[in-house]
């Protein structure tokens, strides 16, 4: 039982490049989330999903897209990376929605030059 | 505006000592309050979740209290260990409508436990 896993762990991009971050969970959770964490700021919700095939915008969705084709996977895409997207990205999952306990992955540290 | 404020911003204590971290919030309508521990370079891990009717909850050496009237919570760590060195984040869930909720994250208290 691995919980929530994220790939890659680290990535450096040049401005304008694209990439996809993968999140996988083996707890059969319905809800999945993508957050970003920046110095001096609390975690901010980018996008979330309440079930397979569904996605919704969070607090800071601009510049990101997501997909939830399979229940266990939640993908975060950056189509044209910008330096402002330099951050640590965390994926989380839960069985009860935002009111319930969320289980987090180890994070992906992304640097955009 | 919904806000969660934590104090102190950082704290250094000696191994074996106790400490208390504070969380004040202005979140309405309140749903629940949780404390997370985040080790450096790792994702947050849930310590406790408390609803409006709960005023204390323990998880091993961690004890959280909640005063819904004053909108304050504290996290007390007993007999600290080196492994307690981490950031402790207070998160308040605001109930939007029905089961739809929003999480408001604090900035965390950075705790260093020295030998």
PDB file of C-alpha atoms in Angstrom:
ATOM      1  CA  UNK A   1       0.000   0.000   0.000  1.00  0.00           C
ATOM      2  CA  UNK A   2       1.963   2.999  -1.310  1.00  0.00           C
ATOM      3  CA  UNK A   3      -0.655   5.657  -0.509  1.00  0.00           C
ATOM      4  CA  UNK A   4      -0.211   8.682  -2.778  1.00  0.00           C
ATOM      5  CA  UNK A   5       2.747   8.776  -5.145  1.00  0.00           C
ATOM      6  CA  UNK A   6       3.926  11.563  -7.431  1.00  0.00           C
ATOM      7  CA  UNK A   7       6.243  11.585 -10.416  1.00  0.00           C
ATOM      8  CA  UNK A   8       8.640  13.151 -11.068  1.00  0.00           C
ATOM      9  CA  UNK A   9      10.161  14.309  -7.771  1.00  0.00           C
ATOM     10  CA  UNK A  10      12.140  17.135  -9.363  1.00  0.00           C
ATOM     11  CA  UNK A  11      11.991  18.887 -12.725  1.00  0.00           C
ATOM     12  CA  UNK A  12      13.598  21.910 -14.333  1.00  0.00           C
ATOM     13  CA  UNK A  13      11.847  23.488 -17.305  1.00  0.00           C
ATOM     14  CA  UNK A  14      12.570  26.390 -19.581  1.00  0.00           C
ATOM     15  CA  UNK A  15       9.914  29.068 -20.064  1.00  0.00           C
ATOM     16  CA  UNK A  16       7.386  27.916 -22.621  1.00  0.00           C
ATOM     17  CA  UNK A  17       8.017  24.197 -22.231  1.00  0.00           C
ATOM     18  CA  UNK A  18       5.240  21.827 -21.282  1.00  0.00           C
ATOM     19  CA  UNK A  19       5.089  18.943 -18.855  1.00  0.00           C
ATOM     20  CA  UNK A  20       2.698  16.641 -17.011  1.00  0.00           C
ATOM     21  CA  UNK A  21       2.839  15.737 -13.347  1.00  0.00           C
ATOM     22  CA  UNK A  22       1.394  12.365 -12.436  1.00  0.00           C
ATOM     23  CA  UNK A  23      -0.358  11.532  -9.189  1.00  0.00           C
ATOM     24  CA  UNK A  24      -1.450   8.008  -8.302  1.00  0.00           C
ATOM     25  CA  UNK A  25      -3.303   6.704  -5.244  1.00  0.00           C
ATOM     26  CA  UNK A  26      -4.073   3.129  -4.241  1.00  0.00           C
ATOM     27  CA  UNK A  27      -6.645   3.860  -1.516  1.00  0.00           C
ATOM     28  CA  UNK A  28      -9.676   3.843  -3.829  1.00  0.00           C
ATOM     29  CA  UNK A  29     -10.405   7.475  -2.922  1.00  0.00           C
ATOM     30  CA  UNK A  30     -12.994   9.385  -4.918  1.00  0.00           C
ATOM     31  CA  UNK A  31     -11.535  12.837  -4.367  1.00  0.00           C
ATOM     32  CA  UNK A  32      -8.165  14.035  -5.588  1.00  0.00           C
ATOM     33  CA  UNK A  33      -6.496  17.439  -5.426  1.00  0.00           C
ATOM     34  CA  UNK A  34      -3.551  19.377  -6.755  1.00  0.00           C
ATOM     35  CA  UNK A  35      -1.965  22.073  -4.573  1.00  0.00           C
ATOM     36  CA  UNK A  36       1.016  24.340  -4.900  1.00  0.00           C
ATOM     37  CA  UNK A  37       3.126  25.481  -1.957  1.00  0.00           C
ATOM     38  CA  UNK A  38       5.188  28.660  -2.127  1.00  0.00           C
ATOM     39  CA  UNK A  39       7.339  30.356   0.530  1.00  0.00           C
ATOM     40  CA  UNK A  40       5.319  32.664   2.759  1.00  0.00           C
ATOM     41  CA  UNK A  41       1.997  31.322   1.517  1.00  0.00           C
ATOM     42  CA  UNK A  42      -0.279  28.550   2.635  1.00  0.00           C
ATOM     43  CA  UNK A  43      -1.081  25.668   0.331  1.00  0.00           C
ATOM     44  CA  UNK A  44      -3.278  26.801  -2.546  1.00  0.00           C
ATOM     45  CA  UNK A  45      -5.677  24.549  -4.380  1.00  0.00           C
ATOM     46  CA  UNK A  46      -5.142  24.451  -8.157  1.00  0.00           C
ATOM     47  CA  UNK A  47      -7.709  21.899  -9.367  1.00  0.00           C
ATOM     48  CA  UNK A  48      -9.581  19.032  -7.854  1.00  0.00           C
ATOM     49  CA  UNK A  49     -11.689  16.057  -8.861  1.00  0.00           C
ATOM     50  CA  UNK A  50     -14.698  14.516  -7.123  1.00  0.00           C
ATOM     51  CA  UNK A  51     -14.548  11.316  -9.121  1.00  0.00           C
ATOM     52  CA  UNK A  52     -13.340   9.593 -12.272  1.00  0.00           C
ATOM     53  CA  UNK A  53     -13.982  11.710 -15.331  1.00  0.00           C
ATOM     54  CA  UNK A  54     -14.641  14.914 -13.369  1.00  0.00           C
ATOM     55  CA  UNK A  55     -12.480  17.963 -12.699  1.00  0.00           C
ATOM     56  CA  UNK A  56     -13.083  21.377 -11.182  1.00  0.00           C
ATOM     57  CA  UNK A  57     -11.164  24.616 -10.709  1.00  0.00           C
ATOM     58  CA  UNK A  58      -9.679  25.535  -7.388  1.00  0.00           C
ATOM     59  CA  UNK A  59      -8.262  28.779  -6.098  1.00  0.00           C
ATOM     60  CA  UNK A  60      -5.419  29.257  -8.638  1.00  0.00           C
ATOM     61  CA  UNK A  61      -6.254  27.285 -11.821  1.00  0.00           C
ATOM     62  CA  UNK A  62      -4.820  29.611 -14.477  1.00  0.00           C
ATOM     63  CA  UNK A  63      -2.010  28.095 -16.540  1.00  0.00           C
ATOM     64  CA  UNK A  64      -2.835  24.524 -15.503  1.00  0.00           C
ATOM     65  CA  UNK A  65      -5.019  21.751 -16.858  1.00  0.00           C
ATOM     66  CA  UNK A  66      -5.959  18.434 -15.287  1.00  0.00           C
ATOM     67  CA  UNK A  67      -7.436  15.104 -16.247  1.00  0.00           C
ATOM     68  CA  UNK A  68      -8.897  12.193 -14.269  1.00  0.00           C
ATOM     69  CA  UNK A  69      -9.332   9.413 -16.806  1.00  0.00           C
ATOM     70  CA  UNK A  70      -8.857   6.693 -14.204  1.00  0.00           C
ATOM     71  CA  UNK A  71      -9.997   6.809 -10.584  1.00  0.00           C
ATOM     72  CA  UNK A  72      -6.513   6.181  -9.250  1.00  0.00           C
ATOM     73  CA  UNK A  73      -4.715   8.800 -11.367  1.00  0.00           C
ATOM     74  CA  UNK A  74      -4.872  12.583 -11.467  1.00  0.00           C
ATOM     75  CA  UNK A  75      -2.682  14.413 -13.969  1.00  0.00           C
ATOM     76  CA  UNK A  76      -1.624  18.055 -13.791  1.00  0.00           C
ATOM     77  CA  UNK A  77      -0.440  19.664 -17.016  1.00  0.00           C
ATOM     78  CA  UNK A  78       1.454  22.843 -17.717  1.00  0.00           C
ATOM     79  CA  UNK A  79       1.047  23.740 -21.391  1.00  0.00           C
ATOM     80  CA  UNK A  80       3.472  26.683 -21.453  1.00  0.00           C
ATOM     81  CA  UNK A  81       5.489  26.944 -18.264  1.00  0.00           C
ATOM     82  CA  UNK A  82       6.220  30.355 -16.740  1.00  0.00           C
ATOM     83  CA  UNK A  83       8.706  31.317 -13.994  1.00  0.00           C
ATOM     84  CA  UNK A  84       5.700  32.123 -11.755  1.00  0.00           C
ATOM     85  CA  UNK A  85       4.915  28.404 -11.781  1.00  0.00           C
ATOM     86  CA  UNK A  86       8.123  27.592  -9.962  1.00  0.00           C
ATOM     87  CA  UNK A  87       6.808  25.880  -6.858  1.00  0.00           C
ATOM     88  CA  UNK A  88       6.398  22.639  -4.978  1.00  0.00           C
ATOM     89  CA  UNK A  89       3.332  20.738  -6.151  1.00  0.00           C
ATOM     90  CA  UNK A  90       1.448  18.362  -3.901  1.00  0.00           C
ATOM     91  CA  UNK A  91      -1.216  15.891  -4.818  1.00  0.00           C
ATOM     92  CA  UNK A  92      -3.710  14.693  -2.228  1.00  0.00           C
ATOM     93  CA  UNK A  93      -6.635  12.308  -2.062  1.00  0.00           C
ATOM     94  CA  UNK A  94      -9.529  11.771   0.305  1.00  0.00           C
ATOM     95  CA  UNK A  95     -12.596   9.609   0.650  1.00  0.00           C
ATOM     96  CA  UNK A  96     -14.918  12.284   2.009  1.00  0.00           C
ATOM     97  CA  UNK A  97     -14.221  15.405   0.022  1.00  0.00           C
ATOM     98  CA  UNK A  98     -12.623  18.543   1.413  1.00  0.00           C
ATOM     99  CA  UNK A  99     -14.274  18.023   4.796  1.00  0.00           C
ATOM    100  CA  UNK A 100     -12.405  14.793   5.362  1.00  0.00           C
ATOM    101  CA  UNK A 101      -8.818  13.852   5.976  1.00  0.00           C
ATOM    102  CA  UNK A 102      -6.574  14.353   2.990  1.00  0.00           C
ATOM    103  CA  UNK A 103      -3.572  12.152   2.308  1.00  0.00           C
ATOM    104  CA  UNK A 104      -0.688  13.868   0.567  1.00  0.00           C
ATOM    105  CA  UNK A 105       1.997  12.705  -1.804  1.00  0.00           C
ATOM    106  CA  UNK A 106       5.684  13.548  -1.337  1.00  0.00           C
ATOM    107  CA  UNK A 107       5.597  16.530  -3.707  1.00  0.00           C
ATOM    108  CA  UNK A 108       7.216  17.569  -6.978  1.00  0.00           C
ATOM    109  CA  UNK A 109       9.690  20.429  -6.934  1.00  0.00           C
ATOM    110  CA  UNK A 110       9.415  22.323 -10.228  1.00  0.00           C
ATOM    111  CA  UNK A 111      11.727  25.093 -11.338  1.00  0.00           C
ATOM    112  CA  UNK A 112      10.938  27.143 -14.430  1.00  0.00           C
ATOM    113  CA  UNK A 113      13.863  29.141 -15.781  1.00  0.00           C
TER     114      UNK A 113
ATOM    115  CA  UNK B   1     -12.311  37.434   4.839  1.00  0.00           C
ATOM    116  CA  UNK B   2     -11.506  33.859   5.877  1.00  0.00           C
ATOM    117  CA  UNK B   3      -8.094  33.730   7.510  1.00  0.00           C
ATOM    118  CA  UNK B   4      -5.970  31.399   9.605  1.00  0.00           C
ATOM    119  CA  UNK B   5      -3.105  32.878  11.610  1.00  0.00           C
ATOM    120  CA  UNK B   6      -0.505  30.851  13.448  1.00  0.00           C
ATOM    121  CA  UNK B   7       1.998  31.787  16.114  1.00  0.00           C
ATOM    122  CA  UNK B   8       4.817  31.717  16.708  1.00  0.00           C
ATOM    123  CA  UNK B   9       6.235  31.694  13.201  1.00  0.00           C
ATOM    124  CA  UNK B  10       9.168  29.620  14.431  1.00  0.00           C
ATOM    125  CA  UNK B  11      10.198  27.969  17.660  1.00  0.00           C
ATOM    126  CA  UNK B  12      13.311  26.261  18.987  1.00  0.00           C
ATOM    127  CA  UNK B  13      13.102  23.954  21.985  1.00  0.00           C
ATOM    128  CA  UNK B  14      15.309  21.376  23.657  1.00  0.00           C
ATOM    129  CA  UNK B  15      14.584  17.699  23.336  1.00  0.00           C
ATOM    130  CA  UNK B  16      12.278  16.482  26.081  1.00  0.00           C
ATOM    131  CA  UNK B  17      10.598  19.842  26.618  1.00  0.00           C
ATOM    132  CA  UNK B  18       6.930  20.614  25.967  1.00  0.00           C
ATOM    133  CA  UNK B  19       5.612  23.323  23.669  1.00  0.00           C
ATOM    134  CA  UNK B  20       2.335  24.833  22.531  1.00  0.00           C
ATOM    135  CA  UNK B  21       1.538  26.198  19.095  1.00  0.00           C
ATOM    136  CA  UNK B  22      -1.339  28.603  18.498  1.00  0.00           C
ATOM    137  CA  UNK B  23      -3.889  29.012  15.734  1.00  0.00           C
ATOM    138  CA  UNK B  24      -6.456  31.819  15.464  1.00  0.00           C
ATOM    139  CA  UNK B  25      -9.024  31.796  12.719  1.00  0.00           C
ATOM    140  CA  UNK B  26     -11.729  33.955  11.250  1.00  0.00           C
ATOM    141  CA  UNK B  27     -13.598  31.420   9.143  1.00  0.00           C
ATOM    142  CA  UNK B  28     -17.321  31.262   8.693  1.00  0.00           C
ATOM    143  CA  UNK B  29     -19.254  29.091   8.573  1.00  0.00           C
ATOM    144  CA  UNK B  30     -16.889  26.759  10.415  1.00  0.00           C
ATOM    145  CA  UNK B  31     -16.866  23.071   9.571  1.00  0.00           C
ATOM    146  CA  UNK B  32     -13.762  21.579  11.167  1.00  0.00           C
ATOM    147  CA  UNK B  33     -10.159  22.325  12.124  1.00  0.00           C
ATOM    148  CA  UNK B  34      -7.207  20.100  11.486  1.00  0.00           C
ATOM    149  CA  UNK B  35      -3.534  20.130  12.323  1.00  0.00           C
ATOM    150  CA  UNK B  36      -0.972  18.797   9.880  1.00  0.00           C
ATOM    151  CA  UNK B  37       2.710  18.004  10.371  1.00  0.00           C
ATOM    152  CA  UNK B  38       4.984  18.629   7.417  1.00  0.00           C
ATOM    153  CA  UNK B  39       8.535  17.348   7.493  1.00  0.00           C
ATOM    154  CA  UNK B  40      11.056  19.164   5.303  1.00  0.00           C
ATOM    155  CA  UNK B  41      10.732  17.946   1.727  1.00  0.00           C
ATOM    156  CA  UNK B  42       7.636  15.868   2.424  1.00  0.00           C
ATOM    157  CA  UNK B  43       3.894  16.241   2.099  1.00  0.00           C
ATOM    158  CA  UNK B  44       1.687  17.221   5.060  1.00  0.00           C
ATOM    159  CA  UNK B  45       0.461  14.442   7.330  1.00  0.00           C
ATOM    160  CA  UNK B  46      -2.751  14.797   9.315  1.00  0.00           C
ATOM    161  CA  UNK B  47      -2.426  14.825  13.114  1.00  0.00           C
ATOM    162  CA  UNK B  48      -5.965  15.646  14.264  1.00  0.00           C
ATOM    163  CA  UNK B  49      -9.325  16.765  12.918  1.00  0.00           C
ATOM    164  CA  UNK B  50     -11.813  18.455  15.254  1.00  0.00           C
ATOM    165  CA  UNK B  51     -15.399  19.457  14.666  1.00  0.00           C
ATOM    166  CA  UNK B  52     -17.327  22.246  16.353  1.00  0.00           C
ATOM    167  CA  UNK B  53     -18.430  20.034  19.254  1.00  0.00           C
ATOM    168  CA  UNK B  54     -14.957  18.714  20.107  1.00  0.00           C
ATOM    169  CA  UNK B  55     -12.723  20.782  22.369  1.00  0.00           C
ATOM    170  CA  UNK B  56      -9.774  18.422  22.726  1.00  0.00           C
ATOM    171  CA  UNK B  57      -8.272  15.577  20.742  1.00  0.00           C
ATOM    172  CA  UNK B  58      -5.065  13.615  21.236  1.00  0.00           C
ATOM    173  CA  UNK B  59      -2.801  11.684  18.925  1.00  0.00           C
ATOM    174  CA  UNK B  60       0.039  10.212  20.968  1.00  0.00           C
ATOM    175  CA  UNK B  61       2.163  13.071  22.300  1.00  0.00           C
ATOM    176  CA  UNK B  62       0.128  15.599  20.331  1.00  0.00           C
ATOM    177  CA  UNK B  63      -2.951  17.186  21.926  1.00  0.00           C
ATOM    178  CA  UNK B  64      -5.076  19.696  20.067  1.00  0.00           C
ATOM    179  CA  UNK B  65      -7.642  21.964  21.694  1.00  0.00           C
ATOM    180  CA  UNK B  66     -10.395  23.992  20.106  1.00  0.00           C
ATOM    181  CA  UNK B  67     -12.345  26.928  21.492  1.00  0.00           C
ATOM    182  CA  UNK B  68     -15.046  27.633  18.922  1.00  0.00           C
ATOM    183  CA  UNK B  69     -16.274  30.670  20.852  1.00  0.00           C
ATOM    184  CA  UNK B  70     -12.964  32.516  20.697  1.00  0.00           C
ATOM    185  CA  UNK B  71     -11.986  30.842  17.393  1.00  0.00           C
ATOM    186  CA  UNK B  72      -8.705  29.614  18.755  1.00  0.00           C
ATOM    187  CA  UNK B  73      -6.920  26.291  18.637  1.00  0.00           C
ATOM    188  CA  UNK B  74      -3.674  25.072  20.121  1.00  0.00           C
ATOM    189  CA  UNK B  75      -1.419  22.101  19.511  1.00  0.00           C
ATOM    190  CA  UNK B  76       0.499  20.897  22.542  1.00  0.00           C
ATOM    191  CA  UNK B  77       3.506  18.639  22.067  1.00  0.00           C
ATOM    192  CA  UNK B  78       4.624  16.694  25.123  1.00  0.00           C
ATOM    193  CA  UNK B  79       8.144  15.413  25.756  1.00  0.00           C
ATOM    194  CA  UNK B  80       9.433  16.576  22.389  1.00  0.00           C
ATOM    195  CA  UNK B  81      11.673  14.373  20.262  1.00  0.00           C
ATOM    196  CA  UNK B  82      14.138  15.254  17.528  1.00  0.00           C
ATOM    197  CA  UNK B  83      11.680  13.788  15.016  1.00  0.00           C
ATOM    198  CA  UNK B  84       9.142  16.459  15.995  1.00  0.00           C
ATOM    199  CA  UNK B  85      11.219  19.007  14.074  1.00  0.00           C
ATOM    200  CA  UNK B  86       8.847  20.032  11.297  1.00  0.00           C
ATOM    201  CA  UNK B  87       6.322  22.631  10.217  1.00  0.00           C
ATOM    202  CA  UNK B  88       2.923  22.396  11.904  1.00  0.00           C
ATOM    203  CA  UNK B  89       0.063  23.720   9.855  1.00  0.00           C
ATOM    204  CA  UNK B  90      -3.412  24.661  11.067  1.00  0.00           C
ATOM    205  CA  UNK B  91      -6.154  24.237   8.470  1.00  0.00           C
ATOM    206  CA  UNK B  92      -9.768  25.306   8.868  1.00  0.00           C
ATOM    207  CA  UNK B  93     -12.567  23.933   6.742  1.00  0.00           C
ATOM    208  CA  UNK B  94     -15.288  26.401   5.824  1.00  0.00           C
ATOM    209  CA  UNK B  95     -18.634  24.940   4.903  1.00  0.00           C
ATOM    210  CA  UNK B  96     -19.843  26.489   1.663  1.00  0.00           C
ATOM    211  CA  UNK B  97     -23.012  24.609   0.943  1.00  0.00           C
ATOM    212  CA  UNK B  98     -23.942  21.064   1.946  1.00  0.00           C
ATOM    213  CA  UNK B  99     -20.888  18.892   1.529  1.00  0.00           C
ATOM    214  CA  UNK B 100     -19.019  21.486  -0.492  1.00  0.00           C
ATOM    215  CA  UNK B 101     -16.230  22.879   1.686  1.00  0.00           C
ATOM    216  CA  UNK B 102     -13.192  25.082   1.326  1.00  0.00           C
ATOM    217  CA  UNK B 103      -9.933  24.635   3.203  1.00  0.00           C
ATOM    218  CA  UNK B 104      -8.106  27.693   4.526  1.00  0.00           C
ATOM    219  CA  UNK B 105      -4.460  26.913   5.226  1.00  0.00           C
ATOM    220  CA  UNK B 106      -2.280  28.673   7.766  1.00  0.00           C
ATOM    221  CA  UNK B 107       1.382  29.422   7.042  1.00  0.00           C
ATOM    222  CA  UNK B 108       2.587  27.020   9.707  1.00  0.00           C
ATOM    223  CA  UNK B 109       4.890  27.146  12.718  1.00  0.00           C
ATOM    224  CA  UNK B 110       8.389  25.883  12.089  1.00  0.00           C
ATOM    225  CA  UNK B 111       9.522  23.844  15.090  1.00  0.00           C
ATOM    226  CA  UNK B 112      13.134  22.849  15.674  1.00  0.00           C
ATOM    227  CA  UNK B 113      13.909  20.391  18.466  1.00  0.00           C
ATOM    228  CA  UNK B 114      17.560  20.479  19.452  1.00  0.00           C
ATOM    229  CA  UNK B 115      19.455  17.799  21.417  1.00  0.00           C
TER     230      UNK B 115
END
